[in-house]
Amino acid sequence: MTKQSNVDPTMLWPKKYNEVPKEVFERDELWPIELETIFYGEEWHPIVHRAEIPNPGDYKAAELGEMPIFAVHGEDGEIRVFQNTCTHRGTSLITESSGNKKELECPYHRWLFNLEGELIGCPNSRDYAPGFDRKNFGLAKLRLEEFCGLFFVTMSDKTPPLKEYLGENFYEPLSRILGGDGRLKLIGYQKVMYDCNWKAYCDNDGYHAPLLHKAFSLLNWQGGKGVQNVSENGHLSFESELKIPEDITALEDGSILDFKGTTTSTGSIVQMQFPVTVYSKHMDMLNIRYAFPKGPKGIEVHYAYFSHEDDDEEMVAHRIRQSSNLLGPCGLISMEDASVFSRIDKGNKTPGNAIFQKGVEDEHTLSFTVKQNDESGNLPRWEHYRKRMGFERSES
Amino acid sequence: MSTVSADIISQIEQLNRQYISALDSLDMTAWLNCFNKKGRYTFTSEENFRRNMPIAFMLDDCYERLQDRVIQVVDIQSDSTEHYQTRHFTQLMAVSALDNGQYQAEFNYSIYYTQHDTNQTLILCVGRYMDVVDISDSVASFIERKAVTDTNVLPRYVAYPV
């Protein structure tokens, strides 16, 4: 990539694998390169679950890097993702975060597209340039793959097929977060802007030590046995047995922590997909966290919550009150995470390296063997990032 | 819809002042005292409300949940939160009478926050309160306060009720 020549050559990565230079969170000039090599590169990005746009004409706006895109459910039942731009002069076509349309009309010169993205109307086209052919002016479609109803896009033709890219250790637990068969129903969103670099978000939301959670200790609620799987391309999947005490005395209404699922052995799954997406299934909460970096500073996170099509009324009601009160930017559990994102970002304005410790057996080797509560599960992602960005590792 | 007396309106406004005063001084016991034993509190986005999606930012659907909201703010999250001072500005938009001494009220609100570590003042969220108020023995209390925020993307995590 030509833009890599802009990288400050003094940005040498530390020799030790467990050290990450704090300036990587703070240097604005990295963002255009991250866009090119990561967000527009050989990575898959989840955009929409079918449950979010269940009917023909339903659409959802999103961003890939800085590029506006939208997903739309076609009359033919297919879901497609397009760049949010008229193929004539570039006007954006979708101006709401979600909605339903029968067709997509550009207000500027009234170019009209169907839900499958074909240009079906353009007034006064007899006066157009000689080479104009309506067939060549359909909406720009992104490469798309589906897994359990979740649709992923990539800007590169070279990105490996989705399942190969995610790996079985990742997509198998993901299928359980997505209800096992992907037959989900959207029950709502929580959206928030976190005041940190996108890498500070993904370094800390996917997995962090349970020590952070005062809520856990107050509720006498500590994790059971668990595993952490990491992949060379930076995905991390964490799964643990659920251990909730029978009697919760710290709260007046302990029912908020009830687990109505069938097995506690997989009661808790948290996954971090490179570069910025977190998926989780805590107790009965099914959650996708779509994340949209807003340049080098700030990341907008959309927590989408789901129930399953087979849930009875009681289960849906339970998922709603559990999801609303435990996760997200005000949640009993995850508000503590949120506070750490911006505090880390503030702290990273100091010199030196962030140094990972727990689970690091040899600072000079990258290990993919990670125990349940090790923070070293983040290190393969940093190595993947370093390579994507073309940063040299220091010799000394 | 019957006419609502000036007295009733005054009591509803007084309850609202108690509520925002409790939050601006972060007195969670005073906040809880604005609700009666049937009280419910919801803080949700306009997007969820408009699309009839039940997920909220905060969903205290019974009095015990309101009590737990106090526990969360006071006992659980106080050491990790970047604390901030709020100022709530409200305007009563409508009041109508329901049955049994109950009233429906709607206030617009805008909330500023000043984060302690930056001392900058920004807008936390803007929206409307949709209330059901009980007035018994000249005392007003919330059966329901639903804060629906136009600010669909919150500018930061929100540590206290709004």
PDB file of C-alpha atoms in Angstrom, chain A residues 2-257:
ATOM      1  CA  THR A   2       1.420   3.369  -0.962  1.00  0.00           C
ATOM      2  CA  LYS A   3       0.031   5.019   2.142  1.00  0.00           C
ATOM      3  CA  GLN A   4       2.335   2.943   4.300  1.00  0.00           C
ATOM      4  CA  SER A   5       5.173   5.160   3.209  1.00  0.00           C
ATOM      5  CA  ASN A   6       3.645   7.806   5.464  1.00  0.00           C
ATOM      6  CA  VAL A   7       4.325   5.747   8.561  1.00  0.00           C
ATOM      7  CA  ASP A   8       6.824   7.398  10.803  1.00  0.00           C
ATOM      8  CA  PRO A   9       9.829   5.048  10.557  1.00  0.00           C
ATOM      9  CA  THR A  10      10.647   5.633  14.229  1.00  0.00           C
ATOM     10  CA  MET A  11       7.523   3.694  15.103  1.00  0.00           C
ATOM     11  CA  LEU A  12       9.426   0.586  16.012  1.00  0.00           C
ATOM     12  CA  TRP A  13       7.497  -2.132  17.757  1.00  0.00           C
ATOM     13  CA  PRO A  14       9.070  -3.345  21.029  1.00  0.00           C
ATOM     14  CA  LYS A  15      11.093  -6.542  20.867  1.00  0.00           C
ATOM     15  CA  LYS A  16       9.047  -8.244  23.553  1.00  0.00           C
ATOM     16  CA  TYR A  17       5.754  -9.696  22.411  1.00  0.00           C
ATOM     17  CA  ASN A  18       3.955  -8.630  25.583  1.00  0.00           C
ATOM     18  CA  GLU A  19       4.695  -4.930  25.087  1.00  0.00           C
ATOM     19  CA  VAL A  20       2.556  -2.537  23.063  1.00  0.00           C
ATOM     20  CA  PRO A  21       3.691   1.054  22.527  1.00  0.00           C
ATOM     21  CA  LYS A  22       1.154   3.419  24.067  1.00  0.00           C
ATOM     22  CA  GLU A  23       1.611   5.841  21.187  1.00  0.00           C
ATOM     23  CA  VAL A  24      -0.186   3.365  18.916  1.00  0.00           C
ATOM     24  CA  PHE A  25      -3.410   4.491  20.608  1.00  0.00           C
ATOM     25  CA  GLU A  26      -2.638   8.153  20.275  1.00  0.00           C
ATOM     26  CA  ARG A  27      -1.069   8.891  16.896  1.00  0.00           C
ATOM     27  CA  ASP A  28      -3.696  10.291  14.549  1.00  0.00           C
ATOM     28  CA  GLU A  29      -1.625   9.643  11.417  1.00  0.00           C
ATOM     29  CA  LEU A  30      -2.085   5.888  11.842  1.00  0.00           C
ATOM     30  CA  TRP A  31      -5.788   6.093  11.050  1.00  0.00           C
ATOM     31  CA  PRO A  32      -5.599   6.465   7.224  1.00  0.00           C
ATOM     32  CA  ILE A  33      -3.254   3.489   7.143  1.00  0.00           C
ATOM     33  CA  GLU A  34      -5.521   1.450   9.390  1.00  0.00           C
ATOM     34  CA  LEU A  35      -8.406   2.253   7.057  1.00  0.00           C
ATOM     35  CA  GLU A  36      -6.482   1.053   4.038  1.00  0.00           C
ATOM     36  CA  THR A  37      -4.835  -2.023   5.471  1.00  0.00           C
ATOM     37  CA  ILE A  38      -7.459  -3.216   7.941  1.00  0.00           C
ATOM     38  CA  PHE A  39     -10.940  -1.810   7.406  1.00  0.00           C
ATOM     39  CA  TYR A  40     -10.669  -1.824   3.591  1.00  0.00           C
ATOM     40  CA  GLY A  41      -8.287  -4.782   3.618  1.00  0.00           C
ATOM     41  CA  GLU A  42      -8.530  -8.533   3.972  1.00  0.00           C
ATOM     42  CA  GLU A  43     -10.909  -8.712   6.929  1.00  0.00           C
ATOM     43  CA  TRP A  44     -14.589  -9.590   7.317  1.00  0.00           C
ATOM     44  CA  HIS A  45     -16.882  -7.148   9.127  1.00  0.00           C
ATOM     45  CA  PRO A  46     -20.365  -8.057  10.437  1.00  0.00           C
ATOM     46  CA  ILE A  47     -22.964  -5.526   9.313  1.00  0.00           C
ATOM     47  CA  VAL A  48     -26.425  -6.861   9.975  1.00  0.00           C
ATOM     48  CA  HIS A  49     -28.321  -9.873  11.220  1.00  0.00           C
ATOM     49  CA  ARG A  50     -31.352 -10.958   9.246  1.00  0.00           C
ATOM     50  CA  ALA A  51     -33.431 -10.386  12.401  1.00  0.00           C
ATOM     51  CA  GLU A  52     -32.650  -6.668  12.143  1.00  0.00           C
ATOM     52  CA  ILE A  53     -34.144  -6.388   8.661  1.00  0.00           C
ATOM     53  CA  PRO A  54     -36.634  -9.286   8.555  1.00  0.00           C
ATOM     54  CA  ASN A  55     -38.999  -8.002   5.828  1.00  0.00           C
ATOM     55  CA  PRO A  56     -38.544  -7.065   2.164  1.00  0.00           C
ATOM     56  CA  GLY A  57     -37.663  -3.390   1.963  1.00  0.00           C
ATOM     57  CA  ASP A  58     -36.164  -3.239   5.479  1.00  0.00           C
ATOM     58  CA  TYR A  59     -32.791  -1.546   5.512  1.00  0.00           C
ATOM     59  CA  LYS A  60     -30.076  -0.678   8.000  1.00  0.00           C
ATOM     60  CA  ALA A  61     -27.371   1.951   7.537  1.00  0.00           C
ATOM     61  CA  ALA A  62     -23.824   1.318   8.724  1.00  0.00           C
ATOM     62  CA  GLU A  63     -20.240   2.318   8.087  1.00  0.00           C
ATOM     63  CA  LEU A  64     -17.233   0.376   7.019  1.00  0.00           C
ATOM     64  CA  GLY A  65     -14.243   2.463   8.054  1.00  0.00           C
ATOM     65  CA  GLU A  66     -15.317   5.885   6.816  1.00  0.00           C
ATOM     66  CA  MET A  67     -17.445   4.523   3.990  1.00  0.00           C
ATOM     67  CA  PRO A  68     -21.237   4.779   4.354  1.00  0.00           C
ATOM     68  CA  ILE A  69     -22.981   1.542   3.442  1.00  0.00           C
ATOM     69  CA  PHE A  70     -26.379  -0.023   3.976  1.00  0.00           C
ATOM     70  CA  ALA A  71     -27.892  -3.474   4.075  1.00  0.00           C
ATOM     71  CA  VAL A  72     -31.268  -4.045   2.474  1.00  0.00           C
ATOM     72  CA  HIS A  73     -33.670  -6.976   2.355  1.00  0.00           C
ATOM     73  CA  GLY A  74     -34.665  -7.455  -1.309  1.00  0.00           C
ATOM     74  CA  GLU A  75     -38.063  -8.378  -2.714  1.00  0.00           C
ATOM     75  CA  ASP A  76     -36.449 -11.680  -3.619  1.00  0.00           C
ATOM     76  CA  GLY A  77     -35.651 -12.381   0.051  1.00  0.00           C
ATOM     77  CA  GLU A  78     -31.909 -11.854  -0.435  1.00  0.00           C
ATOM     78  CA  ILE A  79     -29.964  -9.492   1.776  1.00  0.00           C
ATOM     79  CA  ARG A  80     -27.391  -7.314   0.044  1.00  0.00           C
ATOM     80  CA  VAL A  81     -25.008  -4.631   1.215  1.00  0.00           C
ATOM     81  CA  PHE A  82     -24.365  -1.576  -0.961  1.00  0.00           C
ATOM     82  CA  GLN A  83     -22.285   1.544  -0.767  1.00  0.00           C
ATOM     83  CA  ASN A  84     -24.621   4.323   0.319  1.00  0.00           C
ATOM     84  CA  THR A  85     -24.124   6.466  -2.740  1.00  0.00           C
ATOM     85  CA  CYS A  86     -25.996   7.153  -5.976  1.00  0.00           C
ATOM     86  CA  THR A  87     -23.981   5.861  -8.920  1.00  0.00           C
ATOM     87  CA  HIS A  88     -24.615   9.126 -10.774  1.00  0.00           C
ATOM     88  CA  ARG A  89     -23.160  11.994  -8.745  1.00  0.00           C
ATOM     89  CA  GLY A  90     -22.634  10.370  -5.378  1.00  0.00           C
ATOM     90  CA  THR A  91     -25.549  11.607  -3.278  1.00  0.00           C
ATOM     91  CA  SER A  92     -26.248   9.390  -0.284  1.00  0.00           C
ATOM     92  CA  LEU A  93     -29.413   7.339  -0.704  1.00  0.00           C
ATOM     93  CA  ILE A  94     -30.192   6.341   2.868  1.00  0.00           C
ATOM     94  CA  THR A  95     -30.460   9.056   5.495  1.00  0.00           C
ATOM     95  CA  GLU A  96     -32.036   7.156   8.405  1.00  0.00           C
ATOM     96  CA  SER A  97     -30.353   4.521  10.562  1.00  0.00           C
ATOM     97  CA  SER A  98     -33.077   2.044   9.611  1.00  0.00           C
ATOM     98  CA  GLY A  99     -36.447   1.884   7.878  1.00  0.00           C
ATOM     99  CA  ASN A 100     -38.382   0.322   5.036  1.00  0.00           C
ATOM    100  CA  LYS A 101     -38.466   1.372   1.393  1.00  0.00           C
ATOM    101  CA  LYS A 102     -40.063  -0.092  -1.725  1.00  0.00           C
ATOM    102  CA  GLU A 103     -37.326   1.354  -3.904  1.00  0.00           C
ATOM    103  CA  LEU A 104     -34.402   3.684  -3.520  1.00  0.00           C
ATOM    104  CA  GLU A 105     -34.686   7.050  -5.193  1.00  0.00           C
ATOM    105  CA  CYS A 106     -31.974   9.661  -5.329  1.00  0.00           C
ATOM    106  CA  PRO A 107     -33.572  13.082  -4.781  1.00  0.00           C
ATOM    107  CA  TYR A 108     -30.949  14.916  -6.835  1.00  0.00           C
ATOM    108  CA  HIS A 109     -31.693  13.717 -10.411  1.00  0.00           C
ATOM    109  CA  ARG A 110     -34.345  11.128  -9.541  1.00  0.00           C
ATOM    110  CA  TRP A 111     -32.290   8.078 -10.355  1.00  0.00           C
ATOM    111  CA  LEU A 112     -34.285   5.125  -9.128  1.00  0.00           C
ATOM    112  CA  PHE A 113     -32.897   1.799  -7.887  1.00  0.00           C
ATOM    113  CA  ASN A 114     -34.791  -1.333  -6.928  1.00  0.00           C
ATOM    114  CA  LEU A 115     -34.039  -3.190  -3.709  1.00  0.00           C
ATOM    115  CA  GLU A 116     -31.732  -5.508  -5.627  1.00  0.00           C
ATOM    116  CA  GLY A 117     -29.603  -2.480  -6.527  1.00  0.00           C
ATOM    117  CA  GLU A 118     -30.446  -2.235 -10.234  1.00  0.00           C
ATOM    118  CA  LEU A 119     -30.901   1.165 -11.810  1.00  0.00           C
ATOM    119  CA  ILE A 120     -34.500   1.068 -13.029  1.00  0.00           C
ATOM    120  CA  GLY A 121     -35.161   4.688 -13.822  1.00  0.00           C
ATOM    121  CA  CYS A 122     -33.186   7.784 -14.834  1.00  0.00           C
ATOM    122  CA  PRO A 123     -35.110  10.719 -16.322  1.00  0.00           C
ATOM    123  CA  ASN A 124     -33.866  12.321 -19.553  1.00  0.00           C
ATOM    124  CA  SER A 125     -31.370   9.577 -20.238  1.00  0.00           C
ATOM    125  CA  ARG A 126     -31.579  10.202 -24.017  1.00  0.00           C
ATOM    126  CA  ASP A 127     -29.334  13.229 -23.357  1.00  0.00           C
ATOM    127  CA  TYR A 128     -26.724  11.214 -21.446  1.00  0.00           C
ATOM    128  CA  ALA A 129     -23.172  10.543 -22.586  1.00  0.00           C
ATOM    129  CA  PRO A 130     -22.920   8.113 -25.546  1.00  0.00           C
ATOM    130  CA  GLY A 131     -21.372   5.350 -23.448  1.00  0.00           C
ATOM    131  CA  PHE A 132     -24.141   5.369 -20.861  1.00  0.00           C
ATOM    132  CA  ASP A 133     -25.744   1.986 -20.264  1.00  0.00           C
ATOM    133  CA  ARG A 134     -28.193   1.669 -17.400  1.00  0.00           C
ATOM    134  CA  LYS A 135     -26.977  -1.881 -16.704  1.00  0.00           C
ATOM    135  CA  ASN A 136     -23.562  -0.534 -15.695  1.00  0.00           C
ATOM    136  CA  PHE A 137     -24.949   1.827 -13.085  1.00  0.00           C
ATOM    137  CA  GLY A 138     -26.368  -0.486 -10.462  1.00  0.00           C
ATOM    138  CA  LEU A 139     -25.456   0.241  -6.860  1.00  0.00           C
ATOM    139  CA  ALA A 140     -21.950  -0.774  -5.807  1.00  0.00           C
ATOM    140  CA  LYS A 141     -22.349  -4.072  -3.999  1.00  0.00           C
ATOM    141  CA  LEU A 142     -19.970  -5.364  -1.341  1.00  0.00           C
ATOM    142  CA  ARG A 143     -18.723  -8.911  -1.162  1.00  0.00           C
ATOM    143  CA  LEU A 144     -20.949 -10.673   1.343  1.00  0.00           C
ATOM    144  CA  GLU A 145     -21.109 -13.912   3.316  1.00  0.00           C
ATOM    145  CA  GLU A 146     -23.632 -15.154   5.836  1.00  0.00           C
ATOM    146  CA  PHE A 147     -23.217 -17.171   9.026  1.00  0.00           C
ATOM    147  CA  CYS A 148     -26.264 -18.077  11.155  1.00  0.00           C
ATOM    148  CA  GLY A 149     -28.168 -15.135   9.720  1.00  0.00           C
ATOM    149  CA  LEU A 150     -25.325 -12.686  10.340  1.00  0.00           C
ATOM    150  CA  PHE A 151     -24.014 -10.940   7.219  1.00  0.00           C
ATOM    151  CA  PHE A 152     -20.363  -9.987   6.882  1.00  0.00           C
ATOM    152  CA  VAL A 153     -18.725  -7.790   4.231  1.00  0.00           C
ATOM    153  CA  THR A 154     -15.187  -7.388   3.014  1.00  0.00           C
ATOM    154  CA  MET A 155     -13.624  -4.915   0.621  1.00  0.00           C
ATOM    155  CA  SER A 156     -11.032  -7.359  -0.642  1.00  0.00           C
ATOM    156  CA  ASP A 157     -11.355 -10.198  -3.122  1.00  0.00           C
ATOM    157  CA  LYS A 158      -8.423 -11.872  -1.386  1.00  0.00           C
ATOM    158  CA  THR A 159     -10.074 -12.289   2.023  1.00  0.00           C
ATOM    159  CA  PRO A 160     -10.418 -16.036   2.680  1.00  0.00           C
ATOM    160  CA  PRO A 161     -13.949 -17.504   2.852  1.00  0.00           C
ATOM    161  CA  LEU A 162     -15.677 -16.465   6.062  1.00  0.00           C
ATOM    162  CA  LYS A 163     -15.565 -19.785   7.923  1.00  0.00           C
ATOM    163  CA  GLU A 164     -11.915 -20.247   7.098  1.00  0.00           C
ATOM    164  CA  TYR A 165     -11.240 -16.665   8.202  1.00  0.00           C
ATOM    165  CA  LEU A 166     -13.029 -17.122  11.544  1.00  0.00           C
ATOM    166  CA  GLY A 167     -11.849 -20.669  12.223  1.00  0.00           C
ATOM    167  CA  GLU A 168     -13.901 -23.396  13.880  1.00  0.00           C
ATOM    168  CA  ASN A 169     -12.847 -22.393  17.407  1.00  0.00           C
ATOM    169  CA  PHE A 170     -14.510 -19.076  16.738  1.00  0.00           C
ATOM    170  CA  TYR A 171     -17.520 -19.794  14.584  1.00  0.00           C
ATOM    171  CA  GLU A 172     -18.800 -22.732  16.592  1.00  0.00           C
ATOM    172  CA  PRO A 173     -19.292 -20.671  19.811  1.00  0.00           C
ATOM    173  CA  LEU A 174     -20.514 -17.772  17.658  1.00  0.00           C
ATOM    174  CA  SER A 175     -23.295 -19.999  16.357  1.00  0.00           C
ATOM    175  CA  ARG A 176     -24.453 -20.477  19.952  1.00  0.00           C
ATOM    176  CA  ILE A 177     -24.462 -16.716  20.562  1.00  0.00           C
ATOM    177  CA  LEU A 178     -26.607 -16.486  17.440  1.00  0.00           C
ATOM    178  CA  GLY A 179     -29.154 -18.835  18.960  1.00  0.00           C
ATOM    179  CA  GLY A 180     -27.696 -22.040  17.502  1.00  0.00           C
ATOM    180  CA  ASP A 181     -29.575 -21.725  14.232  1.00  0.00           C
ATOM    181  CA  GLY A 182     -29.655 -17.965  13.687  1.00  0.00           C
ATOM    182  CA  ARG A 183     -33.435 -17.792  14.173  1.00  0.00           C
ATOM    183  CA  LEU A 184     -33.321 -14.607  16.208  1.00  0.00           C
ATOM    184  CA  LYS A 185     -35.617 -11.686  16.856  1.00  0.00           C
ATOM    185  CA  LEU A 186     -34.293  -8.183  17.417  1.00  0.00           C
ATOM    186  CA  ILE A 187     -35.430  -6.744  20.759  1.00  0.00           C
ATOM    187  CA  GLY A 188     -33.558  -3.446  20.627  1.00  0.00           C
ATOM    188  CA  TYR A 189     -30.341  -1.453  20.654  1.00  0.00           C
ATOM    189  CA  GLN A 190     -28.195   0.496  23.044  1.00  0.00           C
ATOM    190  CA  LYS A 191     -25.885   2.925  21.264  1.00  0.00           C
ATOM    191  CA  VAL A 192     -23.045   4.880  22.778  1.00  0.00           C
ATOM    192  CA  MET A 193     -19.864   6.738  21.906  1.00  0.00           C
ATOM    193  CA  TYR A 194     -16.786   5.736  23.863  1.00  0.00           C
ATOM    194  CA  ASP A 195     -14.062   8.303  24.189  1.00  0.00           C
ATOM    195  CA  CYS A 196     -11.099   6.206  23.160  1.00  0.00           C
ATOM    196  CA  ASN A 197      -9.136   4.962  20.192  1.00  0.00           C
ATOM    197  CA  TRP A 198     -10.766   1.927  18.564  1.00  0.00           C
ATOM    198  CA  LYS A 199      -7.861  -0.306  19.567  1.00  0.00           C
ATOM    199  CA  ALA A 200      -8.297   0.603  23.238  1.00  0.00           C
ATOM    200  CA  TYR A 201     -11.903  -0.523  22.898  1.00  0.00           C
ATOM    201  CA  CYS A 202     -11.130  -3.864  21.292  1.00  0.00           C
ATOM    202  CA  ASP A 203      -8.197  -4.463  23.619  1.00  0.00           C
ATOM    203  CA  ASN A 204     -10.495  -4.298  26.615  1.00  0.00           C
ATOM    204  CA  ASP A 205     -14.092  -5.075  25.736  1.00  0.00           C
ATOM    205  CA  GLY A 206     -13.611  -8.562  24.415  1.00  0.00           C
ATOM    206  CA  TYR A 207     -11.737  -9.813  27.375  1.00  0.00           C
ATOM    207  CA  HIS A 208     -10.369  -8.446  30.587  1.00  0.00           C
ATOM    208  CA  ALA A 209      -9.649  -9.750  34.036  1.00  0.00           C
ATOM    209  CA  PRO A 210     -12.706 -10.307  36.213  1.00  0.00           C
ATOM    210  CA  LEU A 211     -10.881  -8.272  38.867  1.00  0.00           C
ATOM    211  CA  LEU A 212     -12.431  -5.207  37.260  1.00  0.00           C
ATOM    212  CA  HIS A 213     -15.881  -6.322  38.148  1.00  0.00           C
ATOM    213  CA  LYS A 214     -16.762  -5.149  41.606  1.00  0.00           C
ATOM    214  CA  ALA A 215     -20.248  -6.325  40.703  1.00  0.00           C
ATOM    215  CA  PHE A 216     -18.925  -9.890  40.517  1.00  0.00           C
ATOM    216  CA  SER A 217     -17.392  -9.818  43.965  1.00  0.00           C
ATOM    217  CA  LEU A 218     -20.324  -8.014  45.512  1.00  0.00           C
ATOM    218  CA  LEU A 219     -22.620 -10.669  44.131  1.00  0.00           C
ATOM    219  CA  ASN A 220     -20.161 -13.348  45.218  1.00  0.00           C
ATOM    220  CA  TRP A 221     -20.125 -14.316  41.593  1.00  0.00           C
ATOM    221  CA  GLN A 222     -16.875 -15.579  40.193  1.00  0.00           C
ATOM    222  CA  GLY A 223     -16.403 -17.422  36.955  1.00  0.00           C
ATOM    223  CA  GLY A 224     -16.255 -21.199  36.796  1.00  0.00           C
ATOM    224  CA  LYS A 225     -13.980 -23.213  34.577  1.00  0.00           C
ATOM    225  CA  GLY A 226     -13.353 -21.874  31.147  1.00  0.00           C
ATOM    226  CA  VAL A 227     -11.239 -21.748  28.008  1.00  0.00           C
ATOM    227  CA  GLN A 228      -9.830 -19.046  25.825  1.00  0.00           C
ATOM    228  CA  ASN A 229      -9.066 -19.686  22.153  1.00  0.00           C
ATOM    229  CA  VAL A 230      -6.990 -17.311  20.104  1.00  0.00           C
ATOM    230  CA  SER A 231      -6.183 -17.314  16.406  1.00  0.00           C
ATOM    231  CA  GLU A 232      -3.275 -16.049  14.361  1.00  0.00           C
ATOM    232  CA  ASN A 233      -5.434 -13.445  12.703  1.00  0.00           C
ATOM    233  CA  GLY A 234      -6.379 -11.909  16.020  1.00  0.00           C
ATOM    234  CA  HIS A 235      -9.748 -13.379  16.946  1.00  0.00           C
ATOM    235  CA  LEU A 236     -10.357 -14.361  20.528  1.00  0.00           C
ATOM    236  CA  SER A 237     -13.051 -16.602  21.900  1.00  0.00           C
ATOM    237  CA  PHE A 238     -13.674 -17.017  25.597  1.00  0.00           C
ATOM    238  CA  GLU A 239     -16.077 -19.482  27.063  1.00  0.00           C
ATOM    239  CA  SER A 240     -16.814 -20.302  30.665  1.00  0.00           C
ATOM    240  CA  GLU A 241     -19.021 -22.214  32.948  1.00  0.00           C
ATOM    241  CA  LEU A 242     -21.618 -20.101  34.648  1.00  0.00           C
ATOM    242  CA  LYS A 243     -21.505 -19.938  38.428  1.00  0.00           C
ATOM    243  CA  ILE A 244     -24.205 -17.872  39.993  1.00  0.00           C
ATOM    244  CA  PRO A 245     -24.831 -18.201  43.724  1.00  0.00           C
ATOM    245  CA  GLU A 246     -28.249 -19.521  44.686  1.00  0.00           C
ATOM    246  CA  ASP A 247     -28.992 -16.670  47.008  1.00  0.00           C
ATOM    247  CA  ILE A 248     -28.072 -13.157  45.955  1.00  0.00           C
ATOM    248  CA  THR A 249     -28.292 -10.997  49.056  1.00  0.00           C
ATOM    249  CA  ALA A 250     -26.650  -7.885  47.640  1.00  0.00           C
ATOM    250  CA  LEU A 251     -29.659  -7.098  45.459  1.00  0.00           C
ATOM    251  CA  GLU A 252     -33.321  -6.657  46.302  1.00  0.00           C
ATOM    252  CA  ASP A 253     -34.326  -8.283  43.021  1.00  0.00           C
ATOM    253  CA  GLY A 254     -31.955 -11.180  42.339  1.00  0.00           C
ATOM    254  CA  SER A 255     -34.135 -12.444  39.489  1.00  0.00           C
ATOM    255  CA  ILE A 256     -32.253 -10.129  37.162  1.00  0.00           C
ATOM    256  CA  LEU A 257     -29.390 -12.651  37.365  1.00  0.00           C
TER     257      LEU A 257
END
